[in-house]
PDB file of C-alpha atoms in Angstrom:
ATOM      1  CA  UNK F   1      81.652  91.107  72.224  1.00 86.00           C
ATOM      2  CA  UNK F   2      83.618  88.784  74.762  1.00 89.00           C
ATOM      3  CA  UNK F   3      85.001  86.814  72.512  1.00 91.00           C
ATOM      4  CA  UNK F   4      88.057  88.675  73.189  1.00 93.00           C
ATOM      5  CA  UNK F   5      88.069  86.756  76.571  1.00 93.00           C
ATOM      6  CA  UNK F   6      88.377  82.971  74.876  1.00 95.00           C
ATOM      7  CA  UNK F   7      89.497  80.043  77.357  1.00 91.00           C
ATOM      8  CA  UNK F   8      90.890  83.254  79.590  1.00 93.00           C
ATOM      9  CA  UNK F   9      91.011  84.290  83.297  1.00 92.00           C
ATOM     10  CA  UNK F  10      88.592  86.973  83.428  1.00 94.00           C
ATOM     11  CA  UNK F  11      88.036  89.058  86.418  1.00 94.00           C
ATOM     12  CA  UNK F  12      84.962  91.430  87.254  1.00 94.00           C
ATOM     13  CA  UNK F  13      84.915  93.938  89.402  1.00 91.00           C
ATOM     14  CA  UNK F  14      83.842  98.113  89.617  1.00 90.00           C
ATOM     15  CA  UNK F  15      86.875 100.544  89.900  1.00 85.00           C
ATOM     16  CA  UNK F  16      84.117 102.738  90.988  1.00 88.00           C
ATOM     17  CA  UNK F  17      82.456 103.623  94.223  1.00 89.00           C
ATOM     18  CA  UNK F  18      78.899 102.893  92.219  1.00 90.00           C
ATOM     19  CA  UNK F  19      76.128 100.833  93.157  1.00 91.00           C
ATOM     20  CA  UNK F  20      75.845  97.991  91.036  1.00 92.00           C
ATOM     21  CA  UNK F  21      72.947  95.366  91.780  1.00 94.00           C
ATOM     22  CA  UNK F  22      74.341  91.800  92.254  1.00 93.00           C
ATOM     23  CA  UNK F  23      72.572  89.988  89.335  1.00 96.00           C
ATOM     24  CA  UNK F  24      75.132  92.338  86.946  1.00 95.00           C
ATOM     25  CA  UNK F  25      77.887  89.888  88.046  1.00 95.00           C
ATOM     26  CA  UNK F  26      75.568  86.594  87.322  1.00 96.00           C
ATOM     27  CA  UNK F  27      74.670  88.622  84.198  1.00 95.00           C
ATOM     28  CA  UNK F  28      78.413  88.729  83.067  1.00 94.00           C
ATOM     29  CA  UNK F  29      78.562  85.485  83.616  1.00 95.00           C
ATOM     30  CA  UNK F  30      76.198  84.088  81.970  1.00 95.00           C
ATOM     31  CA  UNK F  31      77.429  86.193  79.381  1.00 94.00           C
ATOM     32  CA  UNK F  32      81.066  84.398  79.336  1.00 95.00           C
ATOM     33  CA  UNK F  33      79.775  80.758  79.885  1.00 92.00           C
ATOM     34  CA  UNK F  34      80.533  79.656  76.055  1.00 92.00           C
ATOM     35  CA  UNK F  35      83.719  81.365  76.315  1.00 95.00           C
ATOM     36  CA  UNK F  36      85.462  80.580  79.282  1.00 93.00           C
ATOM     37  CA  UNK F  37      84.851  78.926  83.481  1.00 88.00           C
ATOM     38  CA  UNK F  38      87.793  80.866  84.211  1.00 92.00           C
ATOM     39  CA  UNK F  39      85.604  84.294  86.020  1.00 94.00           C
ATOM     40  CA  UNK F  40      86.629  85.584  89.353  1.00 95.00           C
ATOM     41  CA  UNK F  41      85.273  88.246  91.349  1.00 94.00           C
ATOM     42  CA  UNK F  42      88.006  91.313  92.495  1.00 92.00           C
ATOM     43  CA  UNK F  43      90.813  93.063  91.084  1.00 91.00           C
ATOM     44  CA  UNK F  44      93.720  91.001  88.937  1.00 90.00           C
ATOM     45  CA  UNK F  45      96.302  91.197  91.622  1.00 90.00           C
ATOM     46  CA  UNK F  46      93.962  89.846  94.088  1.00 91.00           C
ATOM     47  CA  UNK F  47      92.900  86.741  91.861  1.00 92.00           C
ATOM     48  CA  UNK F  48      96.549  86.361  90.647  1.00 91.00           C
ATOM     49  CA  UNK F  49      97.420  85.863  93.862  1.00 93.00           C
ATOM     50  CA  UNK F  50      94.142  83.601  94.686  1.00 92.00           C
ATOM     51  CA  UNK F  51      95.360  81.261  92.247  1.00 93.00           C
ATOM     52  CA  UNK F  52      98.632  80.938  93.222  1.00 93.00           C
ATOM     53  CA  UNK F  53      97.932  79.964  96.476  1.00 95.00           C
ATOM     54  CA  UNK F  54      95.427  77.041  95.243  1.00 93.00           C
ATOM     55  CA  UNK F  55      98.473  75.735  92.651  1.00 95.00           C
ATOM     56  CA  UNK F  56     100.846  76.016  95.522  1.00 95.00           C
ATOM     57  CA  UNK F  57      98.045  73.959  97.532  1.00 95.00           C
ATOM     58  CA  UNK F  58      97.545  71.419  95.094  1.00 95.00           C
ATOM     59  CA  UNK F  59     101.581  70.741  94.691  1.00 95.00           C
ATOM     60  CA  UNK F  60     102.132  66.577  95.480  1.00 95.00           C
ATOM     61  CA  UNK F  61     105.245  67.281  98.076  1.00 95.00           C
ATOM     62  CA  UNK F  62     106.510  63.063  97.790  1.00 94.00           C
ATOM     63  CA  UNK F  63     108.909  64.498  94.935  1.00 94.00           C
ATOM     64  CA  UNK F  64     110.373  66.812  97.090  1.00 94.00           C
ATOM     65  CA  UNK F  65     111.226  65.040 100.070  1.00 94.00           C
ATOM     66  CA  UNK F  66     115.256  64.900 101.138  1.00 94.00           C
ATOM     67  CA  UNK F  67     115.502  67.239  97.898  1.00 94.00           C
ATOM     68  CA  UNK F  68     117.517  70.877  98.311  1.00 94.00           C
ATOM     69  CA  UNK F  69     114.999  73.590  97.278  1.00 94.00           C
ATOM     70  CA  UNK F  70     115.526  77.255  95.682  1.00 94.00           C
ATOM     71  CA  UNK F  71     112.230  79.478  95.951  1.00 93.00           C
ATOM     72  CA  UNK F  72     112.776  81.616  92.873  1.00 87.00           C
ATOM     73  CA  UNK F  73     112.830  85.149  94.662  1.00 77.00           C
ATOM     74  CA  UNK F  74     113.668  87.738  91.670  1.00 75.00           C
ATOM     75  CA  UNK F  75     111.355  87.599  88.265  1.00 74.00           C
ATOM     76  CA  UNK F  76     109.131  90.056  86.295  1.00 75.00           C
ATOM     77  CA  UNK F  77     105.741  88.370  88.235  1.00 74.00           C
ATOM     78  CA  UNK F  78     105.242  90.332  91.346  1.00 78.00           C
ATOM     79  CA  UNK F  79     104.531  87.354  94.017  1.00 83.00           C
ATOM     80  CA  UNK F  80     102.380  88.131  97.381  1.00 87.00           C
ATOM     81  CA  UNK F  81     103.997  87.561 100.111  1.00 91.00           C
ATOM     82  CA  UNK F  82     101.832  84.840 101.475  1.00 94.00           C
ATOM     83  CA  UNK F  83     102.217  82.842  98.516  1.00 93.00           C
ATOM     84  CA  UNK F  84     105.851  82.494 100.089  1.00 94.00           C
ATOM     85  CA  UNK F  85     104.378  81.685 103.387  1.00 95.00           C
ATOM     86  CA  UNK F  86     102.364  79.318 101.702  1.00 96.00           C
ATOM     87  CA  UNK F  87     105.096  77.209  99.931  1.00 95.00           C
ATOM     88  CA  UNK F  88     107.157  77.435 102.862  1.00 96.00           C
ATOM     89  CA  UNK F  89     104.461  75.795 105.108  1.00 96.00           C
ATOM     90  CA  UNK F  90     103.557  73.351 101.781  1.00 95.00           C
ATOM     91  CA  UNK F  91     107.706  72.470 101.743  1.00 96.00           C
ATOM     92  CA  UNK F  92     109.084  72.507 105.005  1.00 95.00           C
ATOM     93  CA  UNK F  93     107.842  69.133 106.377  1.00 91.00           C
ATOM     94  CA  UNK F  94     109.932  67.062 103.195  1.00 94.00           C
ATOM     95  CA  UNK F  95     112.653  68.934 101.943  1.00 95.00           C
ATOM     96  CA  UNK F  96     116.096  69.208 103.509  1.00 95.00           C
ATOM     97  CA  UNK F  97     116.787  72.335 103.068  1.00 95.00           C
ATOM     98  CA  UNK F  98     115.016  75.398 101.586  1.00 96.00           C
ATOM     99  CA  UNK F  99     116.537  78.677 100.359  1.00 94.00           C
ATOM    100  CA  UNK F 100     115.512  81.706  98.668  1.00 93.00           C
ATOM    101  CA  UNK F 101     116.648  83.437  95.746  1.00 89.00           C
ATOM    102  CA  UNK F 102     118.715  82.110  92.778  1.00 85.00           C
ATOM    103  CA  UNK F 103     121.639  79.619  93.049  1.00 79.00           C
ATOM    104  CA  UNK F 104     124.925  82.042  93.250  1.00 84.00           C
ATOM    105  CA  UNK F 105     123.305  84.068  96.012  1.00 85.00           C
ATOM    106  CA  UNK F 106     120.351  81.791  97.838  1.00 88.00           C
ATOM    107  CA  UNK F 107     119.247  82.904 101.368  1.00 92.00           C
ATOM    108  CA  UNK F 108     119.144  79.874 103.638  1.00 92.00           C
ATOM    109  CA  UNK F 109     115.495  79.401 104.724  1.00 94.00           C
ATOM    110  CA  UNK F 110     115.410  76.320 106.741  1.00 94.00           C
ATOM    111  CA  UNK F 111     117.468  73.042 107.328  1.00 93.00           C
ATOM    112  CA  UNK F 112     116.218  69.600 108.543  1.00 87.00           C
ATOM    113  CA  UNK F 113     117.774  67.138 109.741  1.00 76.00           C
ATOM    114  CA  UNK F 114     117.290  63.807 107.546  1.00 64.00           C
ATOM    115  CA  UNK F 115     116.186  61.669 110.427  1.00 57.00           C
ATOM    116  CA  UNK F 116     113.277  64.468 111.157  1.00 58.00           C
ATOM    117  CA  UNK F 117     111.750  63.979 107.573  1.00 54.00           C
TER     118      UNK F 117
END
């Protein structure tokens, strides 16, 4: 029954060193193609992360530029570290500043100058 899996992220992978014959993964999904298009292949923390970096990708930077930004460093979702790579690289080119960590105690990341945006 994978109905259990409805309109979620699912990922498939073996937690075991077994040999499993690749038409078991097309098998699972086609199994799941009614219930979700959301099925990766590896382990959660690996597709988490995945994910994240396409969203951070996908971000439209023209509402950030001259703007002061915070990159949230504390939370209960454990963040890769190349996600923060990522945003830094996605950010750095339009905001004026960049910090990390929450507003009473942010880590200054990087300053430009407004005439190099």
């Amino acid at each position: 029954d994978f109905s259990s899996y409805k309109n979620s992220k699912v990922c498939v992978f073996c937690s075991t060193e077994t040999i499993i014959p690749m038409w078991a993964y097309m098998l699972i999904t086609v199994k799941l193609k009614n219930i979700t298009d959301h099925i990766f292949f590896g382990i959660k923390s690996n597709v988490i992360n995945r994910i994240t970096i396409e969203n951070i990708q996908s971000i439209k930077t023209e509402k950030y530029k001259n703007k002061k930004i915070i990159i949230k460093g504390c939370g209960n979702s454990k963040i890769n570290e190349s996600a923060y790579i990522e945003i830094t690289k996605k950010l750095q080119k339009v905001a004026s500043s960049i910090m990390f960590g929450e507003a009473c105690s942010a880590v200054p990341v990087l300053k430009n100058n407004k005439n190099e945006i």
